[in-house]
Amino acid sequence: MKKLLQICLLLLVPLGAFASAGIELEDADIDLTDHQSLENGAHLYVQYCLGCHSTKYIRYLNLADDFNIDQQEILKKVAPEGAGIYDKMLTAMNGHDAKKWFGTTPPDLSLIARSRGEDWLVSYLKGFYQDTSKQRGVNNTVFPDVAMPNPLWQLQGVQKAIIKTIDGREVITGLVITEPGTMTAKQFDKAVNDIVAFLVYAGEPAQVQRRSMGKYVLLFILMFGVIAYLLKKEYWKDVH
Ligand code: HEC
């Protein structure tokens, strides 16, 4: 019984962490048939995220094929300078440096949209706020004490949290921009949605890979079945 209670308490801890921010998740507005939005998302991702994160299953060629966009345009508009069309979307940062700088290695983001969900991702990218008690000067509403600096602050501007004390607990009830960035709120919403759309897309190619592998597995079973059948015939030939 004591053990059960302990497990229940453990399960409650993460819930408590989320409850400390009194704001709800944003609604992502993603359209995977909008290739322009996906291309823009990939472009912003390369500019603002690839410095630390990889999406190792995706090559620039995949973007051209899947978004139905000319390879040269992908190289010119999306890929970092000097990258080839067959290159994977890998960060140039090495894990050791990252660990030294951030205390943790920025994760590969290939499957992040599947594990966190698109609403969480939008809320995360829009949820950084100034917090001078933190090493990087920022905190995040959905990822408290996050080790990642706000990568989009120049676009978004400086954001502060409105904190109220409810039942003796400090709760964030909203966020306000105190110094504007280079984008309007509407432009920034679109930029974040496009990046998240790209991350949702990035979760798909792995699935496609798995499916195409499934074909080979079936083919193998079929071929093996034929061989087994022929063997059986050979073995039983003299018995009858
Ligand atoms: C300067 C390096 C850096 C940049 C640039 C950066 N990140 Fe990160 N990111 C990190 C680090 C470090 C973590 C790990 C945070 C932690 O565990 O506290 C992280 C964590 C994350 C997570 C959470 C993963 C999880 O554990 O669920 C997401 C999502 C993410 N980053 C998305 C992005 C996106 C999208 C961009 C671009 C808009 C970006 N990051 C740009 C360093 C970076």
PDB file of C-alpha atoms in Angstrom, residues 70-233:
ATOM      1  CA  ASP A  70      12.798  22.722 -56.993  1.00  0.00           C
ATOM      2  CA  GLN A  71      16.081  21.376 -55.544  1.00  0.00           C
ATOM      3  CA  GLN A  72      17.933  24.576 -56.404  1.00  0.00           C
ATOM      4  CA  GLU A  73      15.345  26.630 -54.534  1.00  0.00           C
ATOM      5  CA  ILE A  74      15.722  24.418 -51.445  1.00  0.00           C
ATOM      6  CA  LEU A  75      19.500  24.840 -51.601  1.00  0.00           C
ATOM      7  CA  LYS A  76      19.196  28.589 -52.045  1.00  0.00           C
ATOM      8  CA  LYS A  77      16.369  29.371 -49.633  1.00  0.00           C
ATOM      9  CA  VAL A  78      16.461  26.646 -46.981  1.00  0.00           C
ATOM     10  CA  ALA A  79      19.781  24.795 -46.703  1.00  0.00           C
ATOM     11  CA  PRO A  80      22.688  26.468 -44.905  1.00  0.00           C
ATOM     12  CA  GLU A  81      25.451  27.839 -47.110  1.00  0.00           C
ATOM     13  CA  GLY A  82      27.694  25.157 -48.548  1.00  0.00           C
ATOM     14  CA  ALA A  83      25.248  22.295 -47.845  1.00  0.00           C
ATOM     15  CA  GLY A  84      24.582  19.763 -50.599  1.00  0.00           C
ATOM     16  CA  ILE A  85      21.167  18.428 -51.587  1.00  0.00           C
ATOM     17  CA  TYR A  86      22.023  14.952 -50.210  1.00  0.00           C
ATOM     18  CA  ASP A  87      23.175  16.307 -46.845  1.00  0.00           C
ATOM     19  CA  LYS A  88      21.182  15.434 -43.757  1.00  0.00           C
ATOM     20  CA  MET A  89      19.810  18.200 -41.562  1.00  0.00           C
ATOM     21  CA  LEU A  90      22.517  17.860 -38.925  1.00  0.00           C
ATOM     22  CA  THR A  91      23.707  20.473 -36.491  1.00  0.00           C
ATOM     23  CA  ALA A  92      27.351  21.480 -36.630  1.00  0.00           C
ATOM     24  CA  MET A  93      27.482  21.653 -32.844  1.00  0.00           C
ATOM     25  CA  ASN A  94      29.204  18.762 -31.149  1.00  0.00           C
ATOM     26  CA  GLY A  95      27.679  17.072 -28.138  1.00  0.00           C
ATOM     27  CA  HIS A  96      30.616  17.766 -25.809  1.00  0.00           C
ATOM     28  CA  ASP A  97      30.481  21.532 -26.335  1.00  0.00           C
ATOM     29  CA  ALA A  98      26.716  21.511 -25.956  1.00  0.00           C
ATOM     30  CA  LYS A  99      26.954  19.669 -22.664  1.00  0.00           C
ATOM     31  CA  LYS A 100      29.528  22.174 -21.442  1.00  0.00           C
ATOM     32  CA  TRP A 101      27.455  25.185 -22.480  1.00  0.00           C
ATOM     33  CA  PHE A 102      23.952  24.048 -21.621  1.00  0.00           C
ATOM     34  CA  GLY A 103      24.556  21.264 -19.109  1.00  0.00           C
ATOM     35  CA  THR A 104      22.631  18.979 -21.467  1.00  0.00           C
ATOM     36  CA  THR A 105      22.743  18.029 -25.149  1.00  0.00           C
ATOM     37  CA  PRO A 106      20.009  19.580 -27.303  1.00  0.00           C
ATOM     38  CA  PRO A 107      17.921  16.589 -28.420  1.00  0.00           C
ATOM     39  CA  ASP A 108      17.390  15.537 -32.037  1.00  0.00           C
ATOM     40  CA  LEU A 109      13.991  16.940 -32.982  1.00  0.00           C
ATOM     41  CA  SER A 110      12.928  14.320 -35.550  1.00  0.00           C
ATOM     42  CA  LEU A 111      10.216  12.853 -33.344  1.00  0.00           C
ATOM     43  CA  ILE A 112       9.556  15.729 -31.000  1.00  0.00           C
ATOM     44  CA  ALA A 113       6.187  16.587 -32.543  1.00  0.00           C
ATOM     45  CA  ARG A 114       5.018  13.053 -31.871  1.00  0.00           C
ATOM     46  CA  SER A 115       6.185  12.982 -28.279  1.00  0.00           C
ATOM     47  CA  ARG A 116       5.229  16.511 -27.241  1.00  0.00           C
ATOM     48  CA  GLY A 117       2.395  17.303 -29.641  1.00  0.00           C
ATOM     49  CA  GLU A 118       1.993  20.385 -31.813  1.00  0.00           C
ATOM     50  CA  ASP A 119       0.086  22.500 -29.266  1.00  0.00           C
ATOM     51  CA  TRP A 120       2.832  21.989 -26.698  1.00  0.00           C
ATOM     52  CA  LEU A 121       5.503  22.956 -29.251  1.00  0.00           C
ATOM     53  CA  VAL A 122       3.731  26.196 -30.202  1.00  0.00           C
ATOM     54  CA  SER A 123       3.233  27.024 -26.511  1.00  0.00           C
ATOM     55  CA  TYR A 124       6.889  26.251 -25.819  1.00  0.00           C
ATOM     56  CA  LEU A 125       8.262  28.463 -28.598  1.00  0.00           C
ATOM     57  CA  LYS A 126       5.934  31.295 -27.544  1.00  0.00           C
ATOM     58  CA  GLY A 127       6.332  30.663 -23.828  1.00  0.00           C
ATOM     59  CA  PHE A 128       9.759  32.136 -23.023  1.00  0.00           C
ATOM     60  CA  TYR A 129       9.696  34.999 -20.562  1.00  0.00           C
ATOM     61  CA  GLN A 130      12.295  37.109 -18.800  1.00  0.00           C
ATOM     62  CA  ASP A 131      13.455  35.674 -15.495  1.00  0.00           C
ATOM     63  CA  THR A 132      16.634  37.195 -14.126  1.00  0.00           C
ATOM     64  CA  SER A 133      16.957  34.475 -11.496  1.00  0.00           C
ATOM     65  CA  LYS A 134      17.857  32.025 -14.268  1.00  0.00           C
ATOM     66  CA  GLN A 135      21.304  31.562 -15.762  1.00  0.00           C
ATOM     67  CA  ARG A 136      20.115  32.363 -19.273  1.00  0.00           C
ATOM     68  CA  GLY A 137      17.829  35.152 -18.126  1.00  0.00           C
ATOM     69  CA  VAL A 138      14.712  33.357 -19.363  1.00  0.00           C
ATOM     70  CA  ASN A 139      12.258  30.760 -18.197  1.00  0.00           C
ATOM     71  CA  ASN A 140       9.448  28.976 -19.987  1.00  0.00           C
ATOM     72  CA  THR A 141       5.778  28.504 -19.138  1.00  0.00           C
ATOM     73  CA  VAL A 142       5.532  24.881 -20.301  1.00  0.00           C
ATOM     74  CA  PHE A 143       9.142  23.838 -19.631  1.00  0.00           C
ATOM     75  CA  PRO A 144      10.135  25.372 -16.283  1.00  0.00           C
ATOM     76  CA  ASP A 145      13.884  25.912 -15.767  1.00  0.00           C
ATOM     77  CA  VAL A 146      14.615  25.023 -19.392  1.00  0.00           C
ATOM     78  CA  ALA A 147      18.294  25.025 -20.436  1.00  0.00           C
ATOM     79  CA  MET A 148      17.537  26.374 -23.929  1.00  0.00           C
ATOM     80  CA  PRO A 149      17.867  30.113 -24.533  1.00  0.00           C
ATOM     81  CA  ASN A 150      14.942  31.711 -26.388  1.00  0.00           C
ATOM     82  CA  PRO A 151      16.058  31.248 -30.019  1.00  0.00           C
ATOM     83  CA  LEU A 152      13.388  33.553 -31.443  1.00  0.00           C
ATOM     84  CA  TRP A 153      13.676  36.534 -29.089  1.00  0.00           C
ATOM     85  CA  GLN A 154      14.812  38.914 -31.823  1.00  0.00           C
ATOM     86  CA  LEU A 155      11.638  38.165 -33.783  1.00  0.00           C
ATOM     87  CA  GLN A 156       9.310  38.076 -30.794  1.00  0.00           C
ATOM     88  CA  GLY A 157      10.835  40.771 -28.581  1.00  0.00           C
ATOM     89  CA  VAL A 158      11.206  40.651 -24.826  1.00  0.00           C
ATOM     90  CA  GLN A 159       8.337  38.953 -23.022  1.00  0.00           C
ATOM     91  CA  LYS A 160       7.461  39.227 -19.358  1.00  0.00           C
ATOM     92  CA  ALA A 161       5.196  37.097 -17.211  1.00  0.00           C
ATOM     93  CA  ILE A 162       2.213  38.442 -15.313  1.00  0.00           C
ATOM     94  CA  ILE A 163       2.453  36.700 -11.975  1.00  0.00           C
ATOM     95  CA  LYS A 164      -0.340  36.615  -9.414  1.00  0.00           C
ATOM     96  CA  THR A 165      -0.430  34.994  -6.024  1.00  0.00           C
ATOM     97  CA  ILE A 166      -3.320  32.592  -5.814  1.00  0.00           C
ATOM     98  CA  ASP A 167      -3.821  30.534  -2.638  1.00  0.00           C
ATOM     99  CA  GLY A 168      -0.340  31.526  -1.497  1.00  0.00           C
ATOM    100  CA  ARG A 169       1.228  30.216  -4.706  1.00  0.00           C
ATOM    101  CA  GLU A 170       2.761  32.295  -7.494  1.00  0.00           C
ATOM    102  CA  VAL A 171       0.940  31.568 -10.719  1.00  0.00           C
ATOM    103  CA  ILE A 172       1.621  32.913 -14.218  1.00  0.00           C
ATOM    104  CA  THR A 173      -1.654  34.213 -15.571  1.00  0.00           C
ATOM    105  CA  GLY A 174      -0.423  35.702 -18.828  1.00  0.00           C
ATOM    106  CA  LEU A 175       2.515  36.959 -20.887  1.00  0.00           C
ATOM    107  CA  VAL A 176       3.146  40.461 -22.265  1.00  0.00           C
ATOM    108  CA  ILE A 177       5.665  41.770 -24.773  1.00  0.00           C
ATOM    109  CA  THR A 178       7.507  44.669 -23.148  1.00  0.00           C
ATOM    110  CA  GLU A 179       9.971  45.394 -25.960  1.00  0.00           C
ATOM    111  CA  PRO A 180       8.775  44.633 -29.482  1.00  0.00           C
ATOM    112  CA  GLY A 181      10.784  42.378 -31.776  1.00  0.00           C
ATOM    113  CA  THR A 182      11.217  42.586 -35.535  1.00  0.00           C
ATOM    114  CA  MET A 183       7.876  40.827 -36.152  1.00  0.00           C
ATOM    115  CA  THR A 184       4.333  41.789 -35.256  1.00  0.00           C
ATOM    116  CA  ALA A 185       2.435  39.357 -33.022  1.00  0.00           C
ATOM    117  CA  LYS A 186       0.599  38.027 -36.097  1.00  0.00           C
ATOM    118  CA  GLN A 187       3.782  37.501 -38.094  1.00  0.00           C
ATOM    119  CA  PHE A 188       5.393  35.796 -35.112  1.00  0.00           C
ATOM    120  CA  ASP A 189       2.411  33.444 -34.680  1.00  0.00           C
ATOM    121  CA  LYS A 190       2.756  32.426 -38.312  1.00  0.00           C
ATOM    122  CA  ALA A 191       6.537  31.922 -37.995  1.00  0.00           C
ATOM    123  CA  VAL A 192       6.076  29.666 -34.952  1.00  0.00           C
ATOM    124  CA  ASN A 193       3.275  27.721 -36.631  1.00  0.00           C
ATOM    125  CA  ASP A 194       5.423  27.187 -39.725  1.00  0.00           C
ATOM    126  CA  ILE A 195       8.348  25.894 -37.631  1.00  0.00           C
ATOM    127  CA  VAL A 196       6.031  23.521 -35.774  1.00  0.00           C
ATOM    128  CA  ALA A 197       4.468  22.410 -39.097  1.00  0.00           C
ATOM    129  CA  PHE A 198       7.965  21.525 -40.259  1.00  0.00           C
ATOM    130  CA  LEU A 199       8.576  19.521 -37.059  1.00  0.00           C
ATOM    131  CA  VAL A 200       5.268  17.673 -37.507  1.00  0.00           C
ATOM    132  CA  TYR A 201       6.327  16.853 -41.087  1.00  0.00           C
ATOM    133  CA  ALA A 202       9.753  15.736 -39.791  1.00  0.00           C
ATOM    134  CA  GLY A 203       8.008  13.090 -37.673  1.00  0.00           C
ATOM    135  CA  GLU A 204       6.474  11.549 -40.814  1.00  0.00           C
ATOM    136  CA  PRO A 205       9.422  10.438 -43.005  1.00  0.00           C
ATOM    137  CA  ALA A 206      10.463   8.006 -40.269  1.00  0.00           C
ATOM    138  CA  GLN A 207       7.055   6.423 -40.544  1.00  0.00           C
ATOM    139  CA  VAL A 208       7.396   6.242 -44.314  1.00  0.00           C
ATOM    140  CA  GLN A 209      10.771   4.585 -43.840  1.00  0.00           C
ATOM    141  CA  ARG A 210       9.273   2.036 -41.479  1.00  0.00           C
ATOM    142  CA  ARG A 211       6.509   1.264 -43.933  1.00  0.00           C
ATOM    143  CA  SER A 212       8.841   0.774 -46.847  1.00  0.00           C
ATOM    144  CA  MET A 213      10.903  -1.514 -44.627  1.00  0.00           C
ATOM    145  CA  GLY A 214       7.703  -3.463 -43.914  1.00  0.00           C
ATOM    146  CA  LYS A 215       7.472  -4.239 -47.632  1.00  0.00           C
ATOM    147  CA  TYR A 216      10.920  -5.827 -47.545  1.00  0.00           C
ATOM    148  CA  VAL A 217      10.036  -7.821 -44.451  1.00  0.00           C
ATOM    149  CA  LEU A 218       6.935  -9.181 -46.199  1.00  0.00           C
ATOM    150  CA  LEU A 219       8.970  -9.920 -49.309  1.00  0.00           C
ATOM    151  CA  PHE A 220      11.518 -11.766 -47.190  1.00  0.00           C
ATOM    152  CA  ILE A 221       8.823 -13.829 -45.465  1.00  0.00           C
ATOM    153  CA  LEU A 222       7.331 -14.671 -48.853  1.00  0.00           C
ATOM    154  CA  MET A 223      10.681 -15.724 -50.297  1.00  0.00           C
ATOM    155  CA  PHE A 224      11.530 -17.673 -47.184  1.00  0.00           C
ATOM    156  CA  GLY A 225       8.119 -19.361 -47.398  1.00  0.00           C
ATOM    157  CA  VAL A 226       8.878 -20.513 -50.950  1.00  0.00           C
ATOM    158  CA  ILE A 227      12.279 -21.863 -49.895  1.00  0.00           C
ATOM    159  CA  ALA A 228      10.736 -23.664 -46.909  1.00  0.00           C
ATOM    160  CA  TYR A 229       8.090 -25.178 -49.154  1.00  0.00           C
ATOM    161  CA  LEU A 230      10.690 -26.389 -51.657  1.00  0.00           C
ATOM    162  CA  LEU A 231      12.769 -27.848 -48.821  1.00  0.00           C
ATOM    163  CA  LYS A 232       9.749 -29.632 -47.405  1.00  0.00           C
ATOM    164  CA  LYS A 233       9.025 -31.118 -50.805  1.00  0.00           C
TER     165      LYS A 233
END
